Short mmCIF file of N, CA and C in Angstrom, two decimals:
data_model
loop_
_atom_site.label_atom_id
_atom_site.label_comp_id
_atom_site.label_asym_id
_atom_site.label_seq_id
_atom_site.Cartn_x
_atom_site.Cartn_y
_atom_site.Cartn_z
N PRO A 93 8.72 25.77 2.52
CA PRO A 93 8.51 24.85 1.83
C PRO A 93 6.96 24.04 2.76
N VAL A 94 6.63 23.40 2.13
CA VAL A 94 5.30 22.89 2.71
C VAL A 94 5.15 21.69 2.39
N ALA A 95 4.54 20.89 3.76
CA ALA A 95 4.15 19.45 3.56
C ALA A 95 3.03 19.29 4.32
N ILE A 96 2.13 17.84 3.43
CA ILE A 96 1.07 17.40 3.56
C ILE A 96 1.51 15.61 4.48
N ARG A 97 0.76 16.20 5.52
CA ARG A 97 1.65 14.62 6.46
C ARG A 97 0.18 14.22 6.59
N TYR A 98 -0.15 12.52 6.50
CA TYR A 98 -1.34 11.77 6.91
C TYR A 98 -0.77 11.19 8.07
N PRO A 99 -1.76 10.75 8.83
CA PRO A 99 -1.08 9.86 10.27
C PRO A 99 -1.63 8.55 9.60
N ARG A 100 -0.23 7.87 10.23
CA ARG A 100 -0.32 6.29 9.89
C ARG A 100 -0.68 5.85 11.13
N GLY A 101 -1.72 4.77 10.58
CA GLY A 101 -2.56 4.00 11.70
C GLY A 101 -2.03 2.41 11.85
N GLY A 102 -0.74 2.04 11.60
CA GLY A 102 0.30 1.08 11.85
C GLY A 102 0.01 0.66 13.16
N ASN A 103 -0.54 -0.77 13.71
CA ASN A 103 -0.07 -0.81 14.44
C ASN A 103 0.73 -1.89 15.68
N ARG A 104 1.51 -2.17 14.52
CA ARG A 104 3.17 -2.69 14.72
C ARG A 104 2.28 -4.34 15.26
N GLN A 105 1.43 -4.95 14.42
CA GLN A 105 1.28 -6.54 14.41
C GLN A 105 1.48 -7.25 13.19
N LEU A 106 2.57 -6.16 12.25
CA LEU A 106 3.02 -6.68 10.93
C LEU A 106 4.79 -6.57 11.84
N THR A 107 4.79 -7.40 13.29
CA THR A 107 6.45 -7.56 13.22
C THR A 107 6.87 -9.03 13.39
N ASP A 108 7.91 -9.40 12.95
CA ASP A 108 8.82 -10.75 13.09
C ASP A 108 8.10 -12.00 14.42
N SER A 109 8.32 -10.95 15.37
CA SER A 109 7.30 -11.90 16.45
C SER A 109 5.75 -12.66 16.13
N ALA A 110 5.61 -11.64 15.67
CA ALA A 110 4.03 -12.31 15.35
C ALA A 110 3.65 -13.41 14.35
N TRP A 111 4.95 -13.80 13.86
CA TRP A 111 5.11 -15.10 13.04
C TRP A 111 5.61 -15.87 13.25
N LYS A 112 7.20 -15.70 14.28
CA LYS A 112 8.28 -16.58 14.30
C LYS A 112 7.47 -17.87 14.55
N ASN A 113 6.42 -18.37 15.31
CA ASN A 113 6.26 -19.68 15.68
C ASN A 113 5.18 -20.40 14.10
N GLN A 114 4.98 -19.63 12.88
CA GLN A 114 4.51 -19.91 11.53
C GLN A 114 5.55 -20.70 10.84
N PRO A 115 5.34 -22.14 10.48
CA PRO A 115 6.67 -22.85 9.71
C PRO A 115 6.76 -22.56 8.32
N GLU A 116 5.43 -21.86 7.78
CA GLU A 116 5.34 -21.53 6.43
C GLU A 116 5.71 -20.07 5.86
N VAL A 117 5.99 -19.53 6.76
CA VAL A 117 6.96 -18.50 6.92
C VAL A 117 8.52 -18.45 6.48
N ALA A 118 8.78 -18.26 5.67
CA ALA A 118 10.27 -18.07 5.04
C ALA A 118 10.89 -17.20 4.86
N LYS A 119 11.97 -16.92 5.25
CA LYS A 119 12.67 -15.09 5.33
C LYS A 119 14.07 -15.23 5.24
N ASN A 120 14.13 -14.94 4.24
CA ASN A 120 15.80 -14.44 3.88
C ASN A 120 16.74 -13.41 3.77
N GLY A 121 15.96 -12.45 4.37
CA GLY A 121 17.06 -10.79 4.71
C GLY A 121 15.93 -10.14 3.63
N LEU A 122 15.64 -10.39 2.34
CA LEU A 122 15.01 -9.33 1.53
C LEU A 122 13.50 -9.66 1.64
N LEU A 123 12.39 -10.64 1.77
CA LEU A 123 11.69 -10.96 1.44
C LEU A 123 10.78 -12.10 3.24
N THR A 124 9.72 -12.32 2.71
CA THR A 124 9.38 -13.11 4.07
C THR A 124 7.93 -13.69 3.15
N LEU A 125 8.11 -14.91 2.63
CA LEU A 125 7.18 -15.54 2.24
C LEU A 125 6.20 -16.01 2.76
N HIS A 126 5.08 -15.17 3.20
CA HIS A 126 3.52 -15.93 4.58
C HIS A 126 2.85 -17.22 4.13
N LYS A 127 3.20 -17.49 2.61
CA LYS A 127 1.86 -18.23 2.36
C LYS A 127 2.05 -18.62 0.78
N THR A 128 2.30 -19.89 0.49
CA THR A 128 2.51 -20.12 -0.96
C THR A 128 0.97 -20.49 -1.62
N GLY A 129 1.59 -20.24 -3.33
CA GLY A 129 -0.11 -20.22 -3.78
C GLY A 129 0.62 -20.84 -5.46
N THR A 130 -0.45 -21.01 -6.03
CA THR A 130 -0.60 -21.91 -7.42
C THR A 130 -0.69 -20.39 -8.61
N GLU A 131 -1.65 -20.05 -8.25
CA GLU A 131 -2.27 -19.59 -9.44
C GLU A 131 -2.20 -17.99 -9.62
N ALA A 132 -1.88 -17.33 -7.87
CA ALA A 132 -1.09 -15.48 -8.48
C ALA A 132 -0.26 -15.71 -6.73
N TYR A 133 0.87 -14.54 -6.84
CA TYR A 133 0.93 -14.17 -5.68
C TYR A 133 0.75 -12.85 -5.20
N ILE A 134 0.74 -12.27 -4.25
CA ILE A 134 -0.02 -10.80 -3.86
C ILE A 134 1.99 -10.25 -3.19
N VAL A 135 2.38 -9.79 -4.08
CA VAL A 135 3.22 -8.65 -2.94
C VAL A 135 3.40 -7.50 -2.54
N THR A 136 3.49 -7.66 -1.12
CA THR A 136 3.31 -5.99 -0.89
C THR A 136 4.43 -5.79 -0.09
N TYR A 137 4.30 -4.98 1.02
CA TYR A 137 5.21 -4.89 2.16
C TYR A 137 4.58 -3.60 3.09
N GLY A 138 4.88 -3.52 4.63
CA GLY A 138 4.34 -2.55 5.29
C GLY A 138 3.12 -3.01 5.83
N VAL A 139 2.38 -2.37 5.86
CA VAL A 139 0.67 -2.73 7.03
C VAL A 139 -0.15 -3.54 6.16
N LEU A 140 -0.31 -3.09 4.79
CA LEU A 140 -1.07 -3.96 3.58
C LEU A 140 -0.61 -5.54 4.03
N THR A 141 0.05 -5.75 4.41
CA THR A 141 0.11 -7.24 4.46
C THR A 141 -0.43 -8.18 5.58
N ALA A 142 -0.99 -7.71 5.93
CA ALA A 142 -2.45 -7.37 6.62
C ALA A 142 -3.48 -7.85 6.01
N ASN A 143 -3.85 -6.64 5.24
CA ASN A 143 -4.99 -7.29 4.44
C ASN A 143 -4.88 -8.14 2.97
N ALA A 144 -3.38 -8.24 2.37
CA ALA A 144 -3.00 -9.36 1.59
C ALA A 144 -3.45 -10.73 2.75
N LEU A 145 -3.05 -11.19 3.08
CA LEU A 145 -3.03 -12.55 3.91
C LEU A 145 -5.03 -12.25 3.78
N VAL A 146 -5.53 -11.16 4.53
CA VAL A 146 -7.11 -11.88 4.37
C VAL A 146 -7.63 -12.28 2.76
N ALA A 147 -7.09 -11.45 2.00
CA ALA A 147 -7.45 -12.05 0.59
C ALA A 147 -7.08 -13.18 0.82
N ALA A 148 -5.96 -13.29 0.56
CA ALA A 148 -5.33 -14.96 0.71
C ALA A 148 -6.06 -16.05 1.19
N GLN A 149 -6.72 -16.10 2.21
CA GLN A 149 -7.07 -16.70 2.87
C GLN A 149 -8.97 -16.38 2.33
N LEU A 150 -9.48 -15.46 2.11
CA LEU A 150 -10.89 -15.29 1.56
C LEU A 150 -10.67 -15.60 0.18
N LEU A 151 -9.32 -16.30 -0.86
CA LEU A 151 -9.41 -16.46 -2.07
C LEU A 151 -9.19 -17.85 -1.71
N GLU A 152 -8.59 -18.42 -0.81
CA GLU A 152 -8.68 -20.08 -0.82
C GLU A 152 -10.10 -20.78 -0.31
N GLN A 153 -10.87 -19.82 0.09
CA GLN A 153 -12.02 -19.93 0.56
C GLN A 153 -13.17 -20.31 -0.88
N LYS A 154 -12.25 -19.33 -1.62
CA LYS A 154 -13.08 -19.58 -3.14
C LYS A 154 -12.51 -20.78 -4.29
N GLY A 155 -11.30 -21.28 -3.69
CA GLY A 155 -11.01 -22.53 -4.53
C GLY A 155 -9.54 -21.67 -5.48
N ILE A 156 -9.01 -20.44 -4.82
CA ILE A 156 -7.79 -19.98 -6.01
C ILE A 156 -6.69 -19.67 -4.93
N SER A 157 -5.58 -20.56 -4.98
CA SER A 157 -4.36 -20.86 -4.54
C SER A 157 -3.60 -19.41 -4.89
N VAL A 158 -3.67 -18.43 -3.81
CA VAL A 158 -3.03 -17.43 -4.12
C VAL A 158 -1.63 -16.88 -2.69
N GLY A 159 -0.67 -16.96 -3.12
CA GLY A 159 0.74 -16.98 -2.28
C GLY A 159 0.80 -15.34 -1.70
N VAL A 160 1.54 -14.97 -0.72
CA VAL A 160 1.62 -13.79 -0.38
C VAL A 160 2.95 -13.89 0.08
N ILE A 161 3.74 -12.52 -0.83
CA ILE A 161 5.06 -12.12 -0.19
C ILE A 161 5.45 -10.80 -0.02
N ARG A 162 5.99 -10.41 1.49
CA ARG A 162 6.12 -9.20 1.93
C ARG A 162 7.36 -8.87 1.96
N LEU A 163 7.53 -7.85 0.97
CA LEU A 163 9.24 -7.40 0.71
C LEU A 163 9.22 -6.60 2.01
N LEU A 164 10.31 -6.68 2.52
CA LEU A 164 11.59 -6.24 3.49
C LEU A 164 11.99 -4.87 2.96
N SER A 165 12.24 -5.25 1.82
CA SER A 165 12.84 -3.72 1.46
C SER A 165 12.56 -3.33 0.04
N VAL A 166 12.28 -1.82 -0.49
CA VAL A 166 11.86 -2.18 -1.60
C VAL A 166 12.93 -1.52 -2.99
N GLU A 167 14.53 -1.43 -2.03
CA GLU A 167 15.10 -0.85 -3.44
C GLU A 167 16.71 -1.06 -2.40
N PRO A 168 16.91 -2.46 -2.99
CA PRO A 168 16.99 -2.94 -4.71
C PRO A 168 15.55 -4.07 -4.08
N ILE A 169 14.72 -4.03 -5.54
CA ILE A 169 13.67 -5.21 -5.00
C ILE A 169 14.54 -6.29 -5.32
N PRO A 170 14.52 -7.30 -4.66
CA PRO A 170 14.83 -8.41 -4.94
C PRO A 170 13.86 -9.61 -5.85
N THR A 171 14.45 -9.32 -7.04
CA THR A 171 13.32 -9.28 -8.53
C THR A 171 14.09 -11.37 -8.39
N LYS A 172 15.49 -11.25 -8.36
CA LYS A 172 15.69 -12.59 -8.28
C LYS A 172 14.99 -13.69 -7.31
N GLU A 173 14.91 -13.17 -6.23
CA GLU A 173 14.51 -13.75 -5.11
C GLU A 173 12.53 -14.29 -5.15
N LEU A 174 12.24 -13.48 -5.80
CA LEU A 174 10.87 -13.49 -6.11
C LEU A 174 10.59 -14.27 -6.99
N ALA A 175 11.29 -14.27 -8.29
CA ALA A 175 10.81 -15.17 -9.35
C ALA A 175 11.50 -16.61 -8.68
N ASP A 176 12.14 -16.98 -7.92
CA ASP A 176 12.74 -18.42 -7.36
C ASP A 176 11.08 -18.78 -6.77
N ILE A 177 10.66 -17.78 -5.78
CA ILE A 177 9.41 -18.13 -5.02
C ILE A 177 8.38 -18.70 -6.06
N VAL A 178 7.75 -17.56 -7.08
CA VAL A 178 6.85 -17.15 -7.66
C VAL A 178 7.07 -18.26 -9.18
N GLY A 179 8.07 -18.74 -9.68
CA GLY A 179 8.53 -19.49 -10.72
C GLY A 179 7.50 -19.47 -11.68
N THR A 180 6.69 -20.31 -12.05
CA THR A 180 5.67 -19.67 -13.52
C THR A 180 4.72 -19.29 -13.29
N CYS A 181 3.84 -18.62 -12.43
CA CYS A 181 2.79 -18.60 -11.67
C CYS A 181 2.40 -17.39 -12.86
N LYS A 182 1.91 -16.72 -13.50
CA LYS A 182 1.42 -16.23 -14.49
C LYS A 182 0.99 -14.89 -14.08
N ASN A 183 0.63 -14.73 -12.90
CA ASN A 183 -0.43 -13.51 -12.43
C ASN A 183 0.51 -13.04 -10.76
N LEU A 184 0.80 -12.04 -11.11
CA LEU A 184 1.58 -11.11 -9.30
C LEU A 184 1.11 -10.00 -9.43
N PHE A 185 0.64 -9.54 -8.22
CA PHE A 185 -0.44 -8.56 -7.72
C PHE A 185 0.74 -7.96 -6.45
N VAL A 186 0.98 -6.66 -7.08
CA VAL A 186 1.66 -5.40 -6.47
C VAL A 186 0.76 -4.84 -5.93
N VAL A 187 0.44 -5.18 -4.64
CA VAL A 187 -0.28 -4.39 -3.66
C VAL A 187 0.22 -3.53 -2.70
N GLU A 188 0.11 -2.04 -2.79
CA GLU A 188 0.41 -1.35 -2.26
C GLU A 188 -0.03 0.40 -2.17
N GLU A 189 0.40 0.86 -1.04
CA GLU A 189 -0.46 2.03 -0.62
C GLU A 189 0.58 3.30 -1.41
N CYS A 190 0.25 4.02 -2.48
CA CYS A 190 0.67 4.57 -2.85
C CYS A 190 -0.34 4.87 -4.81
N CYS A 191 0.11 6.39 -4.94
CA CYS A 191 -0.68 6.15 -5.79
C CYS A 191 -0.26 5.80 -7.16
N ALA A 192 -1.01 5.25 -8.32
CA ALA A 192 -0.66 4.48 -9.84
C ALA A 192 0.87 5.42 -10.04
N GLY A 193 1.45 4.56 -10.50
CA GLY A 193 2.82 5.10 -11.45
C GLY A 193 3.75 5.21 -10.24
N CYS A 194 3.59 5.54 -8.99
CA CYS A 194 4.70 6.05 -7.91
C CYS A 194 5.21 4.68 -6.74
N GLY A 195 4.89 3.84 -7.38
CA GLY A 195 5.55 2.50 -6.33
C GLY A 195 6.39 1.69 -7.23
N ILE A 196 6.26 0.59 -7.12
CA ILE A 196 7.50 -0.48 -7.78
C ILE A 196 6.75 -1.41 -8.49
N GLN A 197 5.33 -1.16 -9.29
CA GLN A 197 5.17 -2.46 -9.72
C GLN A 197 5.58 -2.49 -11.52
N GLU A 198 5.78 -1.02 -11.97
CA GLU A 198 6.26 -0.97 -13.23
C GLU A 198 7.61 -1.48 -12.70
N SER A 199 8.86 -0.90 -11.96
CA SER A 199 9.73 -1.45 -12.22
C SER A 199 9.95 -2.94 -12.22
N LEU A 200 9.54 -3.67 -11.09
CA LEU A 200 9.34 -4.82 -10.69
C LEU A 200 8.84 -5.55 -12.18
N ALA A 201 7.85 -5.16 -12.74
CA ALA A 201 7.29 -5.61 -14.01
C ALA A 201 8.57 -5.76 -15.17
N CYS A 202 9.15 -4.77 -15.19
CA CYS A 202 10.71 -4.88 -16.14
C CYS A 202 11.35 -5.56 -15.58
N GLN A 203 11.72 -5.87 -14.43
CA GLN A 203 13.00 -6.55 -14.14
C GLN A 203 12.27 -8.25 -13.88
N LEU A 204 11.49 -8.32 -13.84
CA LEU A 204 10.80 -9.76 -13.86
C LEU A 204 11.07 -10.66 -15.07
N MET A 205 10.94 -9.71 -16.42
CA MET A 205 10.67 -10.21 -17.70
C MET A 205 11.93 -11.10 -17.72
N THR A 206 12.70 -10.51 -17.33
CA THR A 206 14.18 -11.44 -17.58
C THR A 206 13.85 -12.81 -17.04
N TYR A 207 13.21 -13.05 -16.08
CA TYR A 207 12.94 -14.49 -15.61
C TYR A 207 11.96 -15.33 -15.55
N ILE A 208 10.79 -14.47 -15.96
CA ILE A 208 9.79 -15.11 -16.10
C ILE A 208 8.44 -14.09 -16.90
N PRO A 209 9.33 -14.02 -18.25
CA PRO A 209 8.15 -13.26 -19.17
C PRO A 209 7.25 -13.31 -19.68
N ASN A 210 6.40 -14.97 -18.94
CA ASN A 210 5.02 -14.66 -18.66
C ASN A 210 4.16 -14.17 -18.20
N CYS A 211 4.75 -13.81 -17.16
CA CYS A 211 4.09 -13.44 -15.82
C CYS A 211 3.71 -11.68 -15.95
N ARG A 212 1.98 -11.76 -15.61
CA ARG A 212 1.88 -10.74 -15.76
C ARG A 212 1.66 -9.86 -14.79
N VAL A 213 2.22 -8.47 -14.20
CA VAL A 213 2.29 -8.07 -12.93
C VAL A 213 1.52 -6.74 -13.10
N HIS A 214 0.09 -7.02 -11.93
CA HIS A 214 -0.89 -6.52 -12.01
C HIS A 214 -0.78 -5.19 -10.50
N GLY A 215 -0.74 -4.18 -10.55
CA GLY A 215 -1.06 -3.01 -9.52
C GLY A 215 -2.15 -2.57 -9.07
N ILE A 216 -2.21 -2.81 -7.32
CA ILE A 216 -3.90 -2.66 -6.91
C ILE A 216 -2.73 -1.67 -5.89
N ASN A 217 -3.67 -0.35 -6.29
CA ASN A 217 -3.05 0.85 -5.58
C ASN A 217 -3.96 1.84 -5.24
N LEU A 218 -3.81 2.75 -5.25
CA LEU A 218 -4.44 4.22 -5.12
C LEU A 218 -5.58 4.39 -5.83
N GLY A 219 -4.69 4.51 -7.04
CA GLY A 219 -5.01 5.49 -8.19
C GLY A 219 -3.96 6.78 -8.71
N GLU A 220 -5.05 7.03 -9.20
CA GLU A 220 -4.71 8.67 -9.17
C GLU A 220 -5.59 9.73 -8.86
N GLY A 221 -4.79 10.83 -8.20
CA GLY A 221 -5.55 11.80 -7.76
C GLY A 221 -5.09 12.73 -6.36
N PHE A 222 -5.36 12.85 -5.79
CA PHE A 222 -5.25 13.53 -4.19
C PHE A 222 -6.11 12.30 -3.43
N ILE A 223 -5.16 11.83 -2.45
CA ILE A 223 -6.18 11.27 -1.36
C ILE A 223 -6.75 12.01 -0.65
N ARG A 224 -8.35 11.46 -0.26
CA ARG A 224 -8.95 12.59 0.82
C ARG A 224 -8.57 12.19 1.79
N HIS A 225 -8.75 12.50 2.98
CA HIS A 225 -8.40 12.69 4.22
C HIS A 225 -9.55 11.54 4.87
N GLY A 226 -9.27 10.71 6.10
CA GLY A 226 -10.03 9.49 6.26
C GLY A 226 -9.60 8.60 7.58
N ASP A 227 -9.85 8.04 8.19
CA ASP A 227 -9.46 6.78 9.20
C ASP A 227 -8.73 5.92 8.32
N MET A 228 -7.56 4.79 8.34
CA MET A 228 -7.34 3.91 7.70
C MET A 228 -8.04 3.29 6.91
N LYS A 229 -9.03 2.65 7.60
CA LYS A 229 -10.20 1.55 7.32
C LYS A 229 -11.14 1.71 5.90
N SER A 230 -12.04 3.01 6.69
CA SER A 230 -12.45 3.75 5.56
C SER A 230 -11.65 4.31 4.23
N LEU A 231 -10.50 4.25 4.21
CA LEU A 231 -9.21 4.90 2.85
C LEU A 231 -9.36 3.41 2.27
N TYR A 232 -9.03 2.53 2.88
CA TYR A 232 -8.53 1.76 2.06
C TYR A 232 -10.04 0.74 1.33
N GLU A 233 -10.99 0.85 2.10
CA GLU A 233 -12.05 0.22 1.38
C GLU A 233 -12.32 1.30 0.22
N HIS A 234 -12.08 2.57 0.67
CA HIS A 234 -12.79 3.36 -0.66
C HIS A 234 -11.76 3.20 -1.99
N TYR A 235 -10.65 2.96 -1.59
CA TYR A 235 -9.44 3.40 -2.30
C TYR A 235 -9.25 1.50 -3.00
N GLY A 236 -9.94 0.61 -2.70
CA GLY A 236 -9.76 -1.01 -2.90
C GLY A 236 -8.65 -1.35 -2.44
N LEU A 237 -7.72 -1.15 -1.15
CA LEU A 237 -6.75 -1.61 -0.85
C LEU A 237 -7.64 -2.35 0.67
N ASP A 238 -8.80 -2.70 1.09
CA ASP A 238 -9.14 -3.62 1.75
C ASP A 238 -8.89 -4.92 1.48
N GLY A 239 -8.94 -6.40 2.80
CA GLY A 239 -8.97 -7.37 1.67
C GLY A 239 -10.12 -7.87 1.07
N HIS A 240 -11.05 -7.33 1.59
CA HIS A 240 -12.46 -8.05 0.37
C HIS A 240 -11.74 -7.15 -1.01
N THR A 241 -11.91 -6.40 -1.17
CA THR A 241 -11.69 -5.56 -2.59
C THR A 241 -10.22 -5.89 -3.36
N ILE A 242 -9.81 -6.15 -2.89
CA ILE A 242 -8.31 -7.18 -3.49
C ILE A 242 -8.80 -8.29 -3.48
N THR A 243 -9.09 -9.23 -2.85
CA THR A 243 -9.83 -10.60 -3.04
C THR A 243 -10.93 -10.65 -4.42
N ASP A 244 -11.72 -9.88 -4.70
CA ASP A 244 -12.20 -9.59 -6.13
C ASP A 244 -11.74 -8.94 -7.31
N ARG A 245 -10.23 -8.11 -6.74
CA ARG A 245 -9.80 -7.68 -8.27
C ARG A 245 -9.26 -9.19 -8.45
N ILE A 246 -8.22 -9.92 -7.45
CA ILE A 246 -7.80 -11.42 -8.18
C ILE A 246 -8.61 -11.83 -8.57
N GLN A 247 -9.44 -12.28 -8.43
CA GLN A 247 -10.78 -13.73 -8.54
C GLN A 247 -10.92 -13.14 -9.72
N GLU A 248 -11.37 -11.74 -10.33
CA GLU A 248 -11.56 -11.40 -11.68
C GLU A 248 -10.61 -11.94 -12.81
N VAL A 249 -9.50 -11.34 -11.70
CA VAL A 249 -7.95 -11.66 -13.58
C VAL A 249 -8.27 -13.39 -13.63
N VAL A 250 -7.99 -13.83 -12.41
CA VAL A 250 -7.63 -15.82 -12.26
C VAL A 250 -8.87 -16.62 -13.09
N GLN A 251 -10.37 -15.76 -12.92
CA GLN A 251 -11.41 -16.72 -13.16
C GLN A 251 -10.98 -16.50 -14.60
N VAL A 252 -11.00 -15.19 -15.24
CA VAL A 252 -10.80 -15.11 -16.70
C VAL A 252 -9.92 -16.33 -17.53
N GLU A 253 -8.86 -16.65 -16.78
CA GLU A 253 -7.92 -17.41 -17.28
C GLU A 253 -8.03 -18.90 -17.51
N LYS A 254 -8.95 -19.45 -16.48
CA LYS A 254 -9.74 -20.73 -15.89
C LYS A 254 -10.58 -20.91 -17.63
#
């Protein structure tokens, strides 16, 4: 057997204690709602939550209301709970650190159709191919998983619909 391991750069900033005094964080054991939105939602998990929150803040400065939901578990996906939060929102962006087709985006899109048939589920991920080596900040920027690039991707979709 052969394995390739890339070092993770998690800094433990995204722990429950980091948000315990913030009233906008609602948690039910399956997910954490960090920010509500009206035009789109970002669904993510793990260390990318920080980048999603940066993107939501930048989008808010541009007049675009985007919520952020962090999943506490990806199996099973808490689809009903997500649908209850997202409501009639037309765009959901799944931001995950995985190659295209290897994460939860497709499964979530299929499951969510039962609850919100008009919601489009967009994937923001590493894309296809072998991921090169580098520090996390540089890799996130290169593959479009940093807060600014996530902002640009969401803004592009939401502005087309306005």
